[in-house]
Short mmCIF file of C-alpha atoms in Angstrom, two decimals:
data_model
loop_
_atom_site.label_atom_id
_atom_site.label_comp_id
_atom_site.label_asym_id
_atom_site.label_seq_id
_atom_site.Cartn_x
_atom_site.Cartn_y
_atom_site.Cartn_z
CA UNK A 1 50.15 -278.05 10.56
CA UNK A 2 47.46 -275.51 9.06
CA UNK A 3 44.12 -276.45 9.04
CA UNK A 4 41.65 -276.01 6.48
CA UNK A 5 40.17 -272.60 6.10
CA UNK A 6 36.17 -272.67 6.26
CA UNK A 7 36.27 -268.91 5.42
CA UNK A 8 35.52 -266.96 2.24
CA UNK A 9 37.88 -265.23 0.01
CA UNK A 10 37.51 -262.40 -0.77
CA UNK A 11 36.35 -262.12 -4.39
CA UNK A 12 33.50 -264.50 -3.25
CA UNK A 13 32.62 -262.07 0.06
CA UNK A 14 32.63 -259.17 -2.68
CA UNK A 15 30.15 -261.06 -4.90
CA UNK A 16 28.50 -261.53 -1.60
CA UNK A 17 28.04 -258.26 -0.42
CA UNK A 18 26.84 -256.79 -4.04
CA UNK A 19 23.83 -259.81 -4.35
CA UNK A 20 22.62 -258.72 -0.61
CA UNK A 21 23.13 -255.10 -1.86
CA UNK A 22 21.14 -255.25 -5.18
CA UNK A 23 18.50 -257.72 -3.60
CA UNK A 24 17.72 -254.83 -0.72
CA UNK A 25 17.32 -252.28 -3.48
CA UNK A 26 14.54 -254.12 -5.17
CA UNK A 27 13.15 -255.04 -2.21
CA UNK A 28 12.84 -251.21 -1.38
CA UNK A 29 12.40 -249.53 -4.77
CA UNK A 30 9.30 -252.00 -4.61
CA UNK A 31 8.39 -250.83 -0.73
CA UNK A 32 8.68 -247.44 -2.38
CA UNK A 33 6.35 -248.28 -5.85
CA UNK A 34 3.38 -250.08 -3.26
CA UNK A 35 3.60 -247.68 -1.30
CA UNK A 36 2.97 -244.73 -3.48
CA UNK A 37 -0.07 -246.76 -4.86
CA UNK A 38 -1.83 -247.29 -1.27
CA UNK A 39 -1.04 -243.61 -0.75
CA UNK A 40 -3.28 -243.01 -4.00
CA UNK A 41 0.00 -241.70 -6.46
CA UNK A 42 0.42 -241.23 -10.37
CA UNK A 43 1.03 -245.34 -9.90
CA UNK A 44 -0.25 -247.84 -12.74
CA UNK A 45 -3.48 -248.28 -10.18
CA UNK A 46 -5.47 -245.68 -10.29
CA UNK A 47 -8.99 -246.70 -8.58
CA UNK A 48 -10.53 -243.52 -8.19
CA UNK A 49 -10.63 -242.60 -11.87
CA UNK A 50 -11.05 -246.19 -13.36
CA UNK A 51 -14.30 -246.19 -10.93
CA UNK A 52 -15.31 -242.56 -12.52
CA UNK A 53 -15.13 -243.67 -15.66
CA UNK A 54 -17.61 -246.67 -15.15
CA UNK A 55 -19.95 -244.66 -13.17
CA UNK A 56 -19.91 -242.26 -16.16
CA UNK A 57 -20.40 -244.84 -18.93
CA UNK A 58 -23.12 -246.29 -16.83
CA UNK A 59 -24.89 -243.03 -16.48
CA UNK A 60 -24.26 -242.54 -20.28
CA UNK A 61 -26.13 -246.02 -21.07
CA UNK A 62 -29.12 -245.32 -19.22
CA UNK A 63 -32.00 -244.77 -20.94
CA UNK A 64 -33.42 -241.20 -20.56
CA UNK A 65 -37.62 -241.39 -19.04
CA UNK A 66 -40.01 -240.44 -22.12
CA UNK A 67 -42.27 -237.50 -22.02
CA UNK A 68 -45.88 -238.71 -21.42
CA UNK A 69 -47.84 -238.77 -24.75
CA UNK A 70 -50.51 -236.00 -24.70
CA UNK A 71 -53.48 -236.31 -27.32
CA UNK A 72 -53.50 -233.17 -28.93
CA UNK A 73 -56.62 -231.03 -27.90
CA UNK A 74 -59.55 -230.10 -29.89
CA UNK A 75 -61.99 -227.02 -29.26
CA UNK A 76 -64.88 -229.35 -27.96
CA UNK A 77 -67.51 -226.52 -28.16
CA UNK A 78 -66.86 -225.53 -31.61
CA UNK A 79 -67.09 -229.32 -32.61
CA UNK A 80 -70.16 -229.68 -31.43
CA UNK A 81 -71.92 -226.38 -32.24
CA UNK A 82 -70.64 -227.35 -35.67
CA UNK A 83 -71.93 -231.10 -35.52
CA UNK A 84 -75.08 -230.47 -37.78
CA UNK A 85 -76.59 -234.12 -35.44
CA UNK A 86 -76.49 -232.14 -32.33
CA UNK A 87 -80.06 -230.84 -31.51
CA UNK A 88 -80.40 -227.61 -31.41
CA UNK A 89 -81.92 -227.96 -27.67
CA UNK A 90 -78.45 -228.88 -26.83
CA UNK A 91 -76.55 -226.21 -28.55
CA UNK A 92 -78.78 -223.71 -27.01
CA UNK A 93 -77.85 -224.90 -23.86
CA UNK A 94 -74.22 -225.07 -24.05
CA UNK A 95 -73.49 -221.30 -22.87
CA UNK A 96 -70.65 -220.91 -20.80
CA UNK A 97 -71.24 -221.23 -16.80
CA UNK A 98 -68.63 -218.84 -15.31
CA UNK A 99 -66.84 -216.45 -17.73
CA UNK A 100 -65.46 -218.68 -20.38
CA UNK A 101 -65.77 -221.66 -18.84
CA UNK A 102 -68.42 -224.42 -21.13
CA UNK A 103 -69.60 -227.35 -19.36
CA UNK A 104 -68.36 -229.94 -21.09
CA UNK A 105 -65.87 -233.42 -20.22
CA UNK A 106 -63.53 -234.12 -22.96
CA UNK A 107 -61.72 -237.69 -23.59
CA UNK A 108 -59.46 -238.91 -25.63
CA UNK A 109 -58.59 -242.71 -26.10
CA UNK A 110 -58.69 -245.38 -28.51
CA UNK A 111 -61.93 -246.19 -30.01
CA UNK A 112 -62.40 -247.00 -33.43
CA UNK A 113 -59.39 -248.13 -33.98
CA UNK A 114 -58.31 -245.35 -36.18
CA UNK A 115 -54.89 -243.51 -37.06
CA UNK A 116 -55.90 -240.60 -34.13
CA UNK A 117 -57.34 -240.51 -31.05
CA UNK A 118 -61.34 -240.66 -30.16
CA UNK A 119 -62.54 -238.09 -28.65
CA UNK A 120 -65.65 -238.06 -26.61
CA UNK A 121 -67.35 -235.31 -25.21
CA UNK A 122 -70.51 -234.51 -23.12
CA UNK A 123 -72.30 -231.54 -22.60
CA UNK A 124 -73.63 -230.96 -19.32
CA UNK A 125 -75.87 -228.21 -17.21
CA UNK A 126 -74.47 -225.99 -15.31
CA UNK A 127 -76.54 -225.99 -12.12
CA UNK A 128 -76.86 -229.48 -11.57
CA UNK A 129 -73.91 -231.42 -14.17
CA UNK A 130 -76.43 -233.23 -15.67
CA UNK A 131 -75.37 -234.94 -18.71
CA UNK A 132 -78.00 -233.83 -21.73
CA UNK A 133 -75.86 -235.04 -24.35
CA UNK A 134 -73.13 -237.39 -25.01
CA UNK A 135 -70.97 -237.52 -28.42
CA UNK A 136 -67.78 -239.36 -30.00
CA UNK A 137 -65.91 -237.85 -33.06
CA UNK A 138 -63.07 -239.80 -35.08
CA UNK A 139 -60.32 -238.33 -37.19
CA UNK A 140 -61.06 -238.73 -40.89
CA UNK A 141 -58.51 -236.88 -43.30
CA UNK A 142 -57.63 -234.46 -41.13
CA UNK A 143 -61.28 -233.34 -39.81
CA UNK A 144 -63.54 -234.62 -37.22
CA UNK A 145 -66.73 -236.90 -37.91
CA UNK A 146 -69.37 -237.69 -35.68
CA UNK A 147 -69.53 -241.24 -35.43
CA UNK A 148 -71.97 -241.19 -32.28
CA UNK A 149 -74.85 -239.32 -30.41
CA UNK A 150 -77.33 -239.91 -27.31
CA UNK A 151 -79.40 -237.21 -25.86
CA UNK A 152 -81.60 -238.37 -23.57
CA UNK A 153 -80.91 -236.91 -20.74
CA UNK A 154 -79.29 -238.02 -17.84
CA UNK A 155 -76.80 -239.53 -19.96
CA UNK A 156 -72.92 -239.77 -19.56
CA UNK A 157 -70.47 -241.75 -22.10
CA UNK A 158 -66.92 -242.93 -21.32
CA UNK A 159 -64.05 -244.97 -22.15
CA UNK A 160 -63.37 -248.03 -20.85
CA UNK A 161 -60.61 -250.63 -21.96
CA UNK A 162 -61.61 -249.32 -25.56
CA UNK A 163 -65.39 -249.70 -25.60
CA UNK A 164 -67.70 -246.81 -25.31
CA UNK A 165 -69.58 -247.02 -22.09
CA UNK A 166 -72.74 -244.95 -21.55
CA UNK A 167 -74.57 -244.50 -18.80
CA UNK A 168 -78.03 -243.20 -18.33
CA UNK A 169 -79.73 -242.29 -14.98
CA UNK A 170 -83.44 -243.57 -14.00
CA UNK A 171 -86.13 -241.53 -12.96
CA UNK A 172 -89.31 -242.31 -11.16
CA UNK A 173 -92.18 -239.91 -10.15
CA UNK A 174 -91.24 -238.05 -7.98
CA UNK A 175 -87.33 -238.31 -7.85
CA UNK A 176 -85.40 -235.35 -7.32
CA UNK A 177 -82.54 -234.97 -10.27
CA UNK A 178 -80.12 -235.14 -6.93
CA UNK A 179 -81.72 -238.62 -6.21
CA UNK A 180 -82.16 -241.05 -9.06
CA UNK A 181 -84.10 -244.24 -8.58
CA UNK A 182 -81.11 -246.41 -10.76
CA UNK A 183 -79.07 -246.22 -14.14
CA UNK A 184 -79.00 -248.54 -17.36
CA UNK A 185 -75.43 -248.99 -18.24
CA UNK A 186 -74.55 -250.15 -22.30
CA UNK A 187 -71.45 -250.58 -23.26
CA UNK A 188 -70.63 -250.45 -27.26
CA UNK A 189 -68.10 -251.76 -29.86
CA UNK A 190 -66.52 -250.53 -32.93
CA UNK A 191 -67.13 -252.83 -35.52
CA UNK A 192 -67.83 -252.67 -39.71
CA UNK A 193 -67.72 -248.91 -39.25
CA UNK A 194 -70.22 -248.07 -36.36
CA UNK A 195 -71.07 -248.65 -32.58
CA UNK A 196 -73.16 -251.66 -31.97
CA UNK A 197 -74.38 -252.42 -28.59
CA UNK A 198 -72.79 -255.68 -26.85
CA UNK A 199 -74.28 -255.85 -23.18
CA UNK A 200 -76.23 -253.85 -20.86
CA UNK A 201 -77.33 -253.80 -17.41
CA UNK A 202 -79.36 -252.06 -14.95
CA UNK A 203 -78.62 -251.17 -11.24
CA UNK A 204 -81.10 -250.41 -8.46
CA UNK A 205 -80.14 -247.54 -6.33
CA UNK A 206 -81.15 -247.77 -2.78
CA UNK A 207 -83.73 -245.23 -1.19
CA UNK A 208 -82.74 -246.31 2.44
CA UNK A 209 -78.61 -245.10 2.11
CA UNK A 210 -78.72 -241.06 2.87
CA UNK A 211 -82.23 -240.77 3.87
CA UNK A 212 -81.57 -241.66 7.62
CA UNK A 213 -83.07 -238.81 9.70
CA UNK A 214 -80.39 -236.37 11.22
CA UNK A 215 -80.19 -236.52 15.25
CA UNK A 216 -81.50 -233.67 17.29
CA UNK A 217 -78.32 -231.76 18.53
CA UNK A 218 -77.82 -232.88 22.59
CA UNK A 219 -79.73 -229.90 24.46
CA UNK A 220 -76.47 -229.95 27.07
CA UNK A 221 -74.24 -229.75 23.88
#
């Protein structure tokens, strides 16, 4: 008596054989497509240049640094030899030191409030750079106006947090110019069209600080 057979035919062993066959070539047409990625390939993956590109467009979005704004200059000698309020004490003075250099500080800052810049100047000597006049022009239609003056000298005028600050060094008998005995210090504010005074003070200066005698040298020295 024949048993029953537990084998496969072999139409089925066929169908077998071509399912195990077409399974192992996706299996290793995929082996081959990851691998040619990982090896850095024309794949669909390409890191490298989708990582250029967002470096570049981040590069490209990046707001470029501004220039510095610069005030445009003005001849500061000519303005003031041309100021008919400047003394003519002071424009006697102003001669240049060495060559063509004039002793004069120029600033520029906001002031009055107008569409330009301030601009303050002060003449000074040229020995000593002591301030004998201080000055502050404003832009109206295209020219400059003097809008302030001091000339009692020691006097020097600057700009600070958009007041005018002047300050003007206090002599006793006897002090050198090197050596004043204090200062007043006023500070002024635009307002209705002029400067108007809105606080002062005064500072001492000491006499002891720089006066100390200087030690023999050491005889073994």
């Amino acid at each position: 008596m024949r048993g029953l057979s537990v084998g496969r035919s072999p139409g089925e062993t066929r169908r077998g054989t071509q399912a195990t066959s077409a399974a192992v070539a996706v299996f290793v047409a995929l082996g081959v497509c990851l691998s040619g990625c990982a090896a850095g390939g024309t794949g669909t993956r390409d890191e490298g240049a989708a990582h250029a590109d967002a470096v570049g467009g981040a590069a490209a979005s990046s707001p470029a640094a501004s220039p510095s704004k610069v005030p445009d200059r003005v001849d500061a000698v000519r303005l003031v030899k041309s100021d008919p309020k400047v003394s003519a004490e002071v424009k006697h003075e102003l001669k240049p030191c060495v060559a063509d250099e004039y002793p004069v500080d120029v600033s520029y800052g906001e002031l009055t409030g107008g569409t330009a810049e301030d601009v303050v100047v002060n003449v000074l000597t040229c020995g000593d750079a002591v301030g004998v006049g201080s000055y502050v022009y404003r832009e109206e239609d295209g020219a400059y106006q003097s809008v302030f003056r001091t000339e009692e000298p020691p006097v020097y005028a600057e700009i600070d947090r958009g007041d005018l600050v002047v300050t003007k060094q206090v002599y006793e008998r006897g002090d050198p110019v090197s050596s004043p005995s204090g200062e007043n210090v006023i500070t002024y504010r635009w307002a209705s069209g002029r400067f108007s005074e809105e606080y002062r003070t005064h500072n001492d200066y000491s006499n002891a600080a720089g006066n100390a005698p200087t030690p023999a040298p050491d005889a073994d020295g």
